[in-house]
Coordinates of C-alpha atoms and ligand atoms in Angstrom, one line a residue:
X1437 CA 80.9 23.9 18.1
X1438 CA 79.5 26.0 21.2
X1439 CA 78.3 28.5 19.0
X1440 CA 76.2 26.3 16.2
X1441 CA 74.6 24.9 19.6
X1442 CA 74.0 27.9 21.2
X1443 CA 72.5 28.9 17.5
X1444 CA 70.7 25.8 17.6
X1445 CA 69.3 26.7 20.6
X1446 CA 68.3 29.8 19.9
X1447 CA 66.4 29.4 16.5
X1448 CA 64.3 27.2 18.7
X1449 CA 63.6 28.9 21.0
X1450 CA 62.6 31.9 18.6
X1451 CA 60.5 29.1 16.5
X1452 CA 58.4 27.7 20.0
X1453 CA 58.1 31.7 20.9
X1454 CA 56.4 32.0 17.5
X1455 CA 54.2 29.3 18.3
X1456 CA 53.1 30.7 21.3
X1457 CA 49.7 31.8 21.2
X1458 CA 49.0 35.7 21.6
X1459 CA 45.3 36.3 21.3
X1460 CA 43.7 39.7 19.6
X1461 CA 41.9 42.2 21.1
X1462 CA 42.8 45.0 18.7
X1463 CA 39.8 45.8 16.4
X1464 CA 42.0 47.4 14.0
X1465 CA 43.9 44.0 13.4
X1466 CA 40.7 42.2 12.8
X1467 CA 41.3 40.4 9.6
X1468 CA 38.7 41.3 6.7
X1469 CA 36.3 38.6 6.7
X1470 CA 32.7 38.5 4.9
X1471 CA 29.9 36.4 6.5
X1472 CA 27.3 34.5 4.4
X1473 CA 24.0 35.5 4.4
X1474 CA 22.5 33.4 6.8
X1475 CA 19.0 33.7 3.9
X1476 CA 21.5 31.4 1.7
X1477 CA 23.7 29.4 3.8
X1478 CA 26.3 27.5 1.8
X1479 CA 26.0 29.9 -1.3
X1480 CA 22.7 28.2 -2.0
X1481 CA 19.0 29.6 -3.0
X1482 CA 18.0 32.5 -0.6
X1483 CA 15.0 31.7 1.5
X1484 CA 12.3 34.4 1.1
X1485 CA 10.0 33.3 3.9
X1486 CA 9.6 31.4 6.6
X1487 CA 8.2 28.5 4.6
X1488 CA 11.2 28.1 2.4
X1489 CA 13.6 28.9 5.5
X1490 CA 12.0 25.9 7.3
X1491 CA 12.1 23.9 3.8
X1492 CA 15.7 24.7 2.7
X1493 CA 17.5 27.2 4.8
X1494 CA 17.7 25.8 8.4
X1495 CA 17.9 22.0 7.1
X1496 CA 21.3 23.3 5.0
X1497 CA 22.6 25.5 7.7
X1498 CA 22.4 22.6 10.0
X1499 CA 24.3 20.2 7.6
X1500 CA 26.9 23.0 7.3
X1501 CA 27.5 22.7 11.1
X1502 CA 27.4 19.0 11.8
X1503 CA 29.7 18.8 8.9
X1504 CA 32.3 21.5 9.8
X1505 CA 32.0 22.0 13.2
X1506 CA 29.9 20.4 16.0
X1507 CA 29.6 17.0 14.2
X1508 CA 27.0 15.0 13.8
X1509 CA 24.7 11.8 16.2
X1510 CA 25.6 8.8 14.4
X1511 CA 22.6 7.3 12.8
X1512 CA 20.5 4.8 14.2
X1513 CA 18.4 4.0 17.4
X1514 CA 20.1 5.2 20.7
X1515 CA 19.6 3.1 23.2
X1516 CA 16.0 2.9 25.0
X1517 CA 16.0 5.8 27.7
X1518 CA 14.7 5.1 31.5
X1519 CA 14.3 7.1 34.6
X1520 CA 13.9 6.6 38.3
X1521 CA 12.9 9.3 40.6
X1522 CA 16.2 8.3 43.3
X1523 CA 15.2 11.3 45.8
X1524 CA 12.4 13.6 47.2
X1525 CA 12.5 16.3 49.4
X1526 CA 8.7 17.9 49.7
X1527 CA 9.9 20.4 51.6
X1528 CA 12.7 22.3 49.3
X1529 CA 14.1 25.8 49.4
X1530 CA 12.3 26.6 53.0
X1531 CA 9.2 24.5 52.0
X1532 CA 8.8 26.6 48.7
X1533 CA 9.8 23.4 46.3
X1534 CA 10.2 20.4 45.4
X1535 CA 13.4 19.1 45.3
X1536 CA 14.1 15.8 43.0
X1537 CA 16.8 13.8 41.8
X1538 CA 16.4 11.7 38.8
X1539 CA 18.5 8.7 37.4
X1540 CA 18.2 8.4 33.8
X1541 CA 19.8 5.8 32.0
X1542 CA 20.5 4.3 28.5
X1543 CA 19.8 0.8 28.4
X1544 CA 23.1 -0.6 27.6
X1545 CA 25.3 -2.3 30.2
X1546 CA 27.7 0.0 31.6
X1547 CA 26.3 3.4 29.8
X1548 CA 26.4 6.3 31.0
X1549 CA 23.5 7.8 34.4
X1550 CA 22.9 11.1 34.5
X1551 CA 21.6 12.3 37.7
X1552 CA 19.1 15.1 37.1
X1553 CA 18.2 17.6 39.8
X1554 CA 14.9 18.9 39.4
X1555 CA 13.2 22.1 41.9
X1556 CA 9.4 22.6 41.3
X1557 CA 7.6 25.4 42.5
X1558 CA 5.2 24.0 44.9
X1559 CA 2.5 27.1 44.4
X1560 CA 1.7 27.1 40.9
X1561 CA -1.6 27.1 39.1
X1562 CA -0.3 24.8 36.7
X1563 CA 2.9 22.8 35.1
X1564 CA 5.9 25.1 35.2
X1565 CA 7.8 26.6 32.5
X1566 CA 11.6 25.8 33.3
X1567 CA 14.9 26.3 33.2
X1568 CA 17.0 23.5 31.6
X1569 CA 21.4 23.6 31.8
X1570 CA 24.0 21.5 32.8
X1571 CA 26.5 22.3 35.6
X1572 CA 30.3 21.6 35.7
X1573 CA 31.2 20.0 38.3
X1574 CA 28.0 18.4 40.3
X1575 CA 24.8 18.8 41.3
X1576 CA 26.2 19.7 44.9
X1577 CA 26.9 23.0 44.0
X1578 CA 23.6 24.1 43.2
X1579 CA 22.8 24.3 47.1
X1580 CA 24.3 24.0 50.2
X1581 CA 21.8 21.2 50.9
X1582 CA 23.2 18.2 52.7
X1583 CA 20.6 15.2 51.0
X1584 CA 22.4 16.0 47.5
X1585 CA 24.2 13.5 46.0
X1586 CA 26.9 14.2 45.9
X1587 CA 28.9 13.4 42.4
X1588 CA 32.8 13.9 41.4
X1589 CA 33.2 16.0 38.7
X1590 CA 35.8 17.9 36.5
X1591 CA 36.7 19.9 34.0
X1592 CA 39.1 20.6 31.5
X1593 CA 41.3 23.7 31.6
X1594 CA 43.3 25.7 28.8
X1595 CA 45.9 23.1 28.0
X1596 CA 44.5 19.7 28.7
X1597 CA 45.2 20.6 32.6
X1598 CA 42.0 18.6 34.4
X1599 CA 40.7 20.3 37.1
X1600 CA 39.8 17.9 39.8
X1601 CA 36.5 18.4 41.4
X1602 CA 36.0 15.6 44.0
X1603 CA 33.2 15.7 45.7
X1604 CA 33.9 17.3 49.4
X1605 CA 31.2 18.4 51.6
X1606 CA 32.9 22.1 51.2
X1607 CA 32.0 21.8 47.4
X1608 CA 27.9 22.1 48.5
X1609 CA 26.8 25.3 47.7
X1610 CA 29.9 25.9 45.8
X1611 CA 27.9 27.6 42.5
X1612 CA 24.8 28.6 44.5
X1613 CA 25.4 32.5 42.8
X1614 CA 25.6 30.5 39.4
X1615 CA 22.6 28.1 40.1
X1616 CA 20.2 31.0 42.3
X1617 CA 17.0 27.9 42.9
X1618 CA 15.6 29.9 45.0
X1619 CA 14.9 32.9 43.4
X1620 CA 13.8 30.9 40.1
X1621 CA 11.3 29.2 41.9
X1622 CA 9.9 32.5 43.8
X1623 CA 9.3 33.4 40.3
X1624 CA 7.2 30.6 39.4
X1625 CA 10.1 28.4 37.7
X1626 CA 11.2 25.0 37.8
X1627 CA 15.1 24.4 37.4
X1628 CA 16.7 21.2 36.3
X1629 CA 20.3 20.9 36.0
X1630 CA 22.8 17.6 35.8
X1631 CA 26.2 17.5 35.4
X1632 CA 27.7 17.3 32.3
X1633 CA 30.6 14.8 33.0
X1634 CA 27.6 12.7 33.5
X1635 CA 27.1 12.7 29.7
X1636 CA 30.4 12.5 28.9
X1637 CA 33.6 13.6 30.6
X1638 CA 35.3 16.6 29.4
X1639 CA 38.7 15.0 28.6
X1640 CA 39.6 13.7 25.4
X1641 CA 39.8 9.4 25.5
X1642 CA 39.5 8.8 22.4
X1643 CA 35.2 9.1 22.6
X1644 CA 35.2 5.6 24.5
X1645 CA 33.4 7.0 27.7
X1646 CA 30.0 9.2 27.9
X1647 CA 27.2 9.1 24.8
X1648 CA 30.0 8.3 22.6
X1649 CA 30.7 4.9 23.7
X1650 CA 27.1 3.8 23.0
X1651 CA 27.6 4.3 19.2
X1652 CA 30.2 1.8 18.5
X1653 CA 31.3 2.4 15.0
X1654 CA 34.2 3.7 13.0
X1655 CA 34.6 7.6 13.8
X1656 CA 34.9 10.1 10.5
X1657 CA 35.9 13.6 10.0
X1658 CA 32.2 14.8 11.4
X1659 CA 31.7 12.4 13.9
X1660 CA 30.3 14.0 17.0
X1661 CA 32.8 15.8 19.5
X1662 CA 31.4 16.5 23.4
X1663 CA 29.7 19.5 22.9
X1664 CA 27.6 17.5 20.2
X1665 CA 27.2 15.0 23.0
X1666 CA 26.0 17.5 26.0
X1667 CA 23.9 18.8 23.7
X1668 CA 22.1 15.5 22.6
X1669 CA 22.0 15.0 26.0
X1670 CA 20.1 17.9 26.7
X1671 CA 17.8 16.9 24.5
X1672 CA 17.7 13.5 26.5
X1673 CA 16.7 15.6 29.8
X1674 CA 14.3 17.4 27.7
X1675 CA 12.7 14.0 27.3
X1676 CA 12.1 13.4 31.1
X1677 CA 11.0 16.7 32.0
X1678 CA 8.0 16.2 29.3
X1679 CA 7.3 13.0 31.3
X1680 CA 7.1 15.3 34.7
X1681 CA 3.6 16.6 35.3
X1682 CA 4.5 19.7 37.3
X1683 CA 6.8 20.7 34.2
X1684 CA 5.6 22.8 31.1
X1685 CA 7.7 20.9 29.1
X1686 CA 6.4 23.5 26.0
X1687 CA 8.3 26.2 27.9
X1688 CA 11.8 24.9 28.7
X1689 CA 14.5 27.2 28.2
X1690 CA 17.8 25.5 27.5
X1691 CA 20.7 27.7 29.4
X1692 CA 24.5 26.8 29.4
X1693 CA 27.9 29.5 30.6
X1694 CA 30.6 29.2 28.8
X1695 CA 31.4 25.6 26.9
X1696 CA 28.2 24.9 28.1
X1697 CA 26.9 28.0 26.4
X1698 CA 28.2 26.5 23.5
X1699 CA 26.1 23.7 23.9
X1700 CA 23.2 25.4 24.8
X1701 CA 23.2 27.5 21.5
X1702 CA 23.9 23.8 19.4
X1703 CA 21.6 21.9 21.9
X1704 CA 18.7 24.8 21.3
X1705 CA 19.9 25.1 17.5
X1706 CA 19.2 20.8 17.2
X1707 CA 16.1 20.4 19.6
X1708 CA 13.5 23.1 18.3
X1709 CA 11.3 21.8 21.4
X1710 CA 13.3 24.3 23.6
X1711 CA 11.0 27.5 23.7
X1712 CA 14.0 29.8 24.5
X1713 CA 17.6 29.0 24.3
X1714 CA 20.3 31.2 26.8
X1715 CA 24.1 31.6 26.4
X1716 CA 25.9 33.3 28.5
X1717 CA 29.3 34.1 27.8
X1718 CA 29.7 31.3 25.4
X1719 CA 32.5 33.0 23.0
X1720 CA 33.9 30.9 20.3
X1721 CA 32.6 27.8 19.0
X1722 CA 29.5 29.0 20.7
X1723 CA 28.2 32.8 20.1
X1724 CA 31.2 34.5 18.7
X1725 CA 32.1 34.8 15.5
X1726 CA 35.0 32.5 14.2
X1727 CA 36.0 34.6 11.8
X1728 CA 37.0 37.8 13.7
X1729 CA 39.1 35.8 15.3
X1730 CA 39.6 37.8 18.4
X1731 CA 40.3 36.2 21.4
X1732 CA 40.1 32.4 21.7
X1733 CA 40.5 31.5 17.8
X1734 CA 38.9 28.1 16.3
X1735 CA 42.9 26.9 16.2
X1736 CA 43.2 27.9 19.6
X1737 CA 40.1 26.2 20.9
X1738 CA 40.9 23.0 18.5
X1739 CA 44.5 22.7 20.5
X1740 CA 43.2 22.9 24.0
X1741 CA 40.1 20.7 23.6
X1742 CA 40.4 18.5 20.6
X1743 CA 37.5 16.6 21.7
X1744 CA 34.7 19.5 21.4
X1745 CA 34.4 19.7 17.9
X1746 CA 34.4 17.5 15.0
X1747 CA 37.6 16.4 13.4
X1748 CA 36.6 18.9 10.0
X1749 CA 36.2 22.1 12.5
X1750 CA 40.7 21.6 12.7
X1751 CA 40.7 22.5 8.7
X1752 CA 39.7 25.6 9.9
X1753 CA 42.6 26.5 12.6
X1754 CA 44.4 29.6 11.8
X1755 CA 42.2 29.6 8.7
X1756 CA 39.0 30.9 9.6
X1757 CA 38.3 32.9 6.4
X1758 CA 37.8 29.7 4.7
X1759 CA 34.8 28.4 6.7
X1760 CA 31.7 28.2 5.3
X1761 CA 29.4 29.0 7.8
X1762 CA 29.8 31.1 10.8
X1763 CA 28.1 31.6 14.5
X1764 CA 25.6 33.9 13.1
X1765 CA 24.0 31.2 11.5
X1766 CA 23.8 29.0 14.4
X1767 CA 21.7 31.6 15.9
X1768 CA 19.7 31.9 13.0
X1769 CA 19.0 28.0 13.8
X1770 CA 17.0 29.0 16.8
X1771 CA 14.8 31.1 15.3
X1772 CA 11.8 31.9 15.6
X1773 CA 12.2 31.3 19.0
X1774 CA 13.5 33.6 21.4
X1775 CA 17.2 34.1 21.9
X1776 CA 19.2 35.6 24.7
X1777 CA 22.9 36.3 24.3
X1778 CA 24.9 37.6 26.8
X1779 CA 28.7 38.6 27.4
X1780 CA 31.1 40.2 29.9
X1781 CA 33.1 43.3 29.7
X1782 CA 35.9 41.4 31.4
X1783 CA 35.4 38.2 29.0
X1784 CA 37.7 39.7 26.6
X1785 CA 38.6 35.9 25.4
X1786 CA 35.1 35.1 24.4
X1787 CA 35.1 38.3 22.3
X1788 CA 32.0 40.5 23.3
X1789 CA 31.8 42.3 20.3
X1790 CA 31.8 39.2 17.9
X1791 CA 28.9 37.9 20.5
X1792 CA 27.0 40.4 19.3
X1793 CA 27.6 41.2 15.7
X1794 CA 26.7 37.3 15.6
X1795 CA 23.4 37.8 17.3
X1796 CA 22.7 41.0 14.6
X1797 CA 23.9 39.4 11.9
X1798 CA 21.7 36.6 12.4
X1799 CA 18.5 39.2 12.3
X1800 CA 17.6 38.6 8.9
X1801 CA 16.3 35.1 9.5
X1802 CA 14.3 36.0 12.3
X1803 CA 13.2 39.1 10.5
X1804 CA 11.0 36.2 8.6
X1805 CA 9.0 35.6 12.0
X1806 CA 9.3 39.0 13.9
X1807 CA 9.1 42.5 13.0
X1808 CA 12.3 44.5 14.3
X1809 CA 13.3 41.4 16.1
X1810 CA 16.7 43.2 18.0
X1811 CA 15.5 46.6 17.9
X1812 CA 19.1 48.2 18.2
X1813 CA 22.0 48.1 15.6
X1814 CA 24.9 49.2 17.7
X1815 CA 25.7 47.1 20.6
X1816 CA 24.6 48.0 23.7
X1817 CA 26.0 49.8 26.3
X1818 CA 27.9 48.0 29.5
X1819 CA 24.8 47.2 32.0
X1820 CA 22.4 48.0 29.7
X1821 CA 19.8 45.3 28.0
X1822 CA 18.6 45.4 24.8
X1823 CA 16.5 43.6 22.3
X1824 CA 13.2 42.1 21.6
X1825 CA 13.0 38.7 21.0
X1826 CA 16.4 38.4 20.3
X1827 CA 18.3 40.4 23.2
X1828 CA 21.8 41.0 24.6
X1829 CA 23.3 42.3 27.7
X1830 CA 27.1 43.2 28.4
X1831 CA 27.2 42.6 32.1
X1832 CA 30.3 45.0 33.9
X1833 CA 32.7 41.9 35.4
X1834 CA 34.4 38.8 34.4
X1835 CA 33.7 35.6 32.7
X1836 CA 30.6 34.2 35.0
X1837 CA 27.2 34.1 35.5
X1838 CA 25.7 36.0 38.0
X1839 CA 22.2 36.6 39.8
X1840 CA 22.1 39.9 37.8
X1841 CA 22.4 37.9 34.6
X1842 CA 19.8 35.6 35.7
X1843 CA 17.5 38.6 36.9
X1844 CA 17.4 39.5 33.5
X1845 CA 16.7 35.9 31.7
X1846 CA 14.0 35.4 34.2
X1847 CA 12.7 39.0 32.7
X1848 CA 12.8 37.7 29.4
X1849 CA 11.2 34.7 30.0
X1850 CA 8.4 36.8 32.0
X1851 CA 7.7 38.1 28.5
X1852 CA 8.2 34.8 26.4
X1853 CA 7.3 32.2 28.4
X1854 CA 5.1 33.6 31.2
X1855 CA 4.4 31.6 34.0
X1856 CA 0.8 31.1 34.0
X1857 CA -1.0 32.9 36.9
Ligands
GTR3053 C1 38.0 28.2 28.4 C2 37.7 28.0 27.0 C3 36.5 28.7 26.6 C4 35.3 28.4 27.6 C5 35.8 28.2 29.0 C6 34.9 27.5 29.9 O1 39.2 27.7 28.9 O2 38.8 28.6 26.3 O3 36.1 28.4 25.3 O4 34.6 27.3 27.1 O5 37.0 27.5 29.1 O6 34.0 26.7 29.5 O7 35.0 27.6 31.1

């Protein structure tokens, strides 16, 4: 009897150690995969210029990701949007800024308020071109300021663990590296940044709380998962800034690190009002392609955070060959606009090489607006930026973003978006 148990025991144990998730980072053990050609998405009539791009191309690529992946915003008037400036500080940033909070709400009862904080250049010759991305865990963090308002905040980890954020007075300044105001608005921009548990909390309840919960309705296989929702509420903060006189809100580039790369990429992909659209280190479900499934893997990400992605993306766990559309073509959704992706040689799990094969391999659709629009074929070199207006840099460090990586997107949108002298 000992020894069946002990058997027992042990087949289990062998069958939980198989389950056990071992990412890749072995490019010989990349499975074959073909991509579609982003000029046909879904097998369909290839687009042969812009026109029939805009006509057929984009409008099916998009289907193909609100239907097996992101999800899509229920049909249907969203409630009426209001805003309230709640704070202003004149004298910002050592007198160089304005500093503002805004309250923006949805006019149902209870709905969510998203508390946007906006920095305005004070010298400018005109509205500002800006900087547009949500933060994790408060608007706190942006400076070590003490008139923020201070918010509670938190995010999921790997596993469902949620990492408590309250809001401490130690937390102010907290991301200042991640969120540098100051040198933004040296360089002529504005930056606007809310958090995005403010649009809906990064835990999964079942899509009661957050954006969600204003949509009451029965929820399908490509209903809208939170990145859908940060994203359409990007959009939403998009809205406000084009109601803000000192904001150019025809040169608002929409940032995000990370998951909220992720949403960048859908939120710019969506929204084609964003003149420039940012990820940084944004790996799978955002940049990355799925289907070299190298590092996080869409079964991986569809166990730790079931509430990211629509229900249909979970077909596709441990069976990313079958997917009909890939991260490539999500880029190819932003174009002709310009595109920055960026990665970390220390951000193996967000796949750096699969960043950027996703940027090249989305070429060909921008190739319709842009002559040469990458400029390189292999990708570049640790440290080194490359591109035109589609570019990538492979910062040296971990999974972040730093000043250096912001040097360089204030760089690019030097050359895109210039801030008018
Ligand atoms: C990780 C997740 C990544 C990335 C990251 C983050 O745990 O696996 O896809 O989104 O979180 O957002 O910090």
């Amino acid at each position: 009897m000992g020894g069946v148990a002990c058997m027992l025991a042990g087949a289990m144990s062998a069958g939980a150690a198989e389950k056990k998730f071992v990412p890749n980072y072995d490019e010989a053990k990349v499975p074959p995969y073909e991509l579609a050609d982003p000029l046909a998405p879904g097998g369909g009539g290839k687009a042969a210029t812009a026109a029939e791009w805009e006509e057929s191309g984009r409008p099916r690529t998009l289907e193909l990701f609100r239907t097996h992946v992101y999800g899509r915003v229920p049909a249907g008037d969203a409630p009426k949007l209001t805003w309230t400036v709640a704070k202003e500080n004149t004298e910002a940033l050592g007198g160089t800024a304005v500093r503002r909070e805004y309250l923006v709400r949805f006019g149902t009862e209870g709905g969510p308020e998203i508390r946007m904080l906006l920095y305005v250049p004070k010298k400018a010759a005109g509205p500002s071109p800006a900087f547009l991305g949500l933060n994790f865990r408060g608007n706190q963090l942006v400076e070590p300021d003490p008139d923020i308002t201070m918010e509670d905040g938190y995010i999921i980890g790997r596993g469902q663990a949620v990492k408590d954020h309250r809001a401490t007075e130690a937390s102010r300044g907290d991301g200042a590296t991640r969120w540098p105001a100051k040198m933004l608005v040296e360089r002529g921009y504005a930056l606007a940044t809310a958090c995005c548990g403010d649009i809906d909390p990064d835990f999964d309840d079942g899509f009661k709380n957050g954006v969600h919960g204003m949509f009451p309705g029965e929820r399908t296989g490509d209903s809208w998962g939170t990145v859908a929702g940060w994203a359409w509420g990007l959009s939403r903060l998009l809205d406000v800034l084009g109601e803000i006189e000192e904001v150019d809100a025809g040169r608002v580039a929409v940032i995000g690190h990370s998951r909220l790369g992720k949403t960048a990429l859908w939120a710019g992909a969506n929204d084609e009002r964003f003149a420039m659209v940012i990820s940084n280190n944004s790996g799978c479900g955002g940049a990355a392609l799925s289907k070299r499934a190298v590092g996080e893997t869409v079964g991986r990400i569809n166990t730790s955070f079931p509430h990211w992605f629509c229900t249909n993306f979970r077909r596709y766990n441990e069976n990313e060959g079958e997917l009909p559309v890939d991260q490539h073509q999500l880029i190819a959704l932003i174009a002709p606009r310009p595109v920055y992706v960026a990665s970390a040689t220390g951000d193996r799990w967000a796949d750096p090489k699969g960043e950027f094969l996703a940027l090249r391999h989305a070429a060909p659709v921008y190739a319709l607006y842009h002559d040469d629009p990458l400029g390189v074929d292999e990708q570049p070199a640790p440290g080194r930026p490359a591109g035109r207006v589609m570019r990538y840099h492979l910062r040296t460090g971990r999974h972040d973003i730093t000043e250096w990586d912001w040097r360089h997107y204030l760089d690019f949108a030097d050359r895109w978006m210039p801030v008018k002298q």
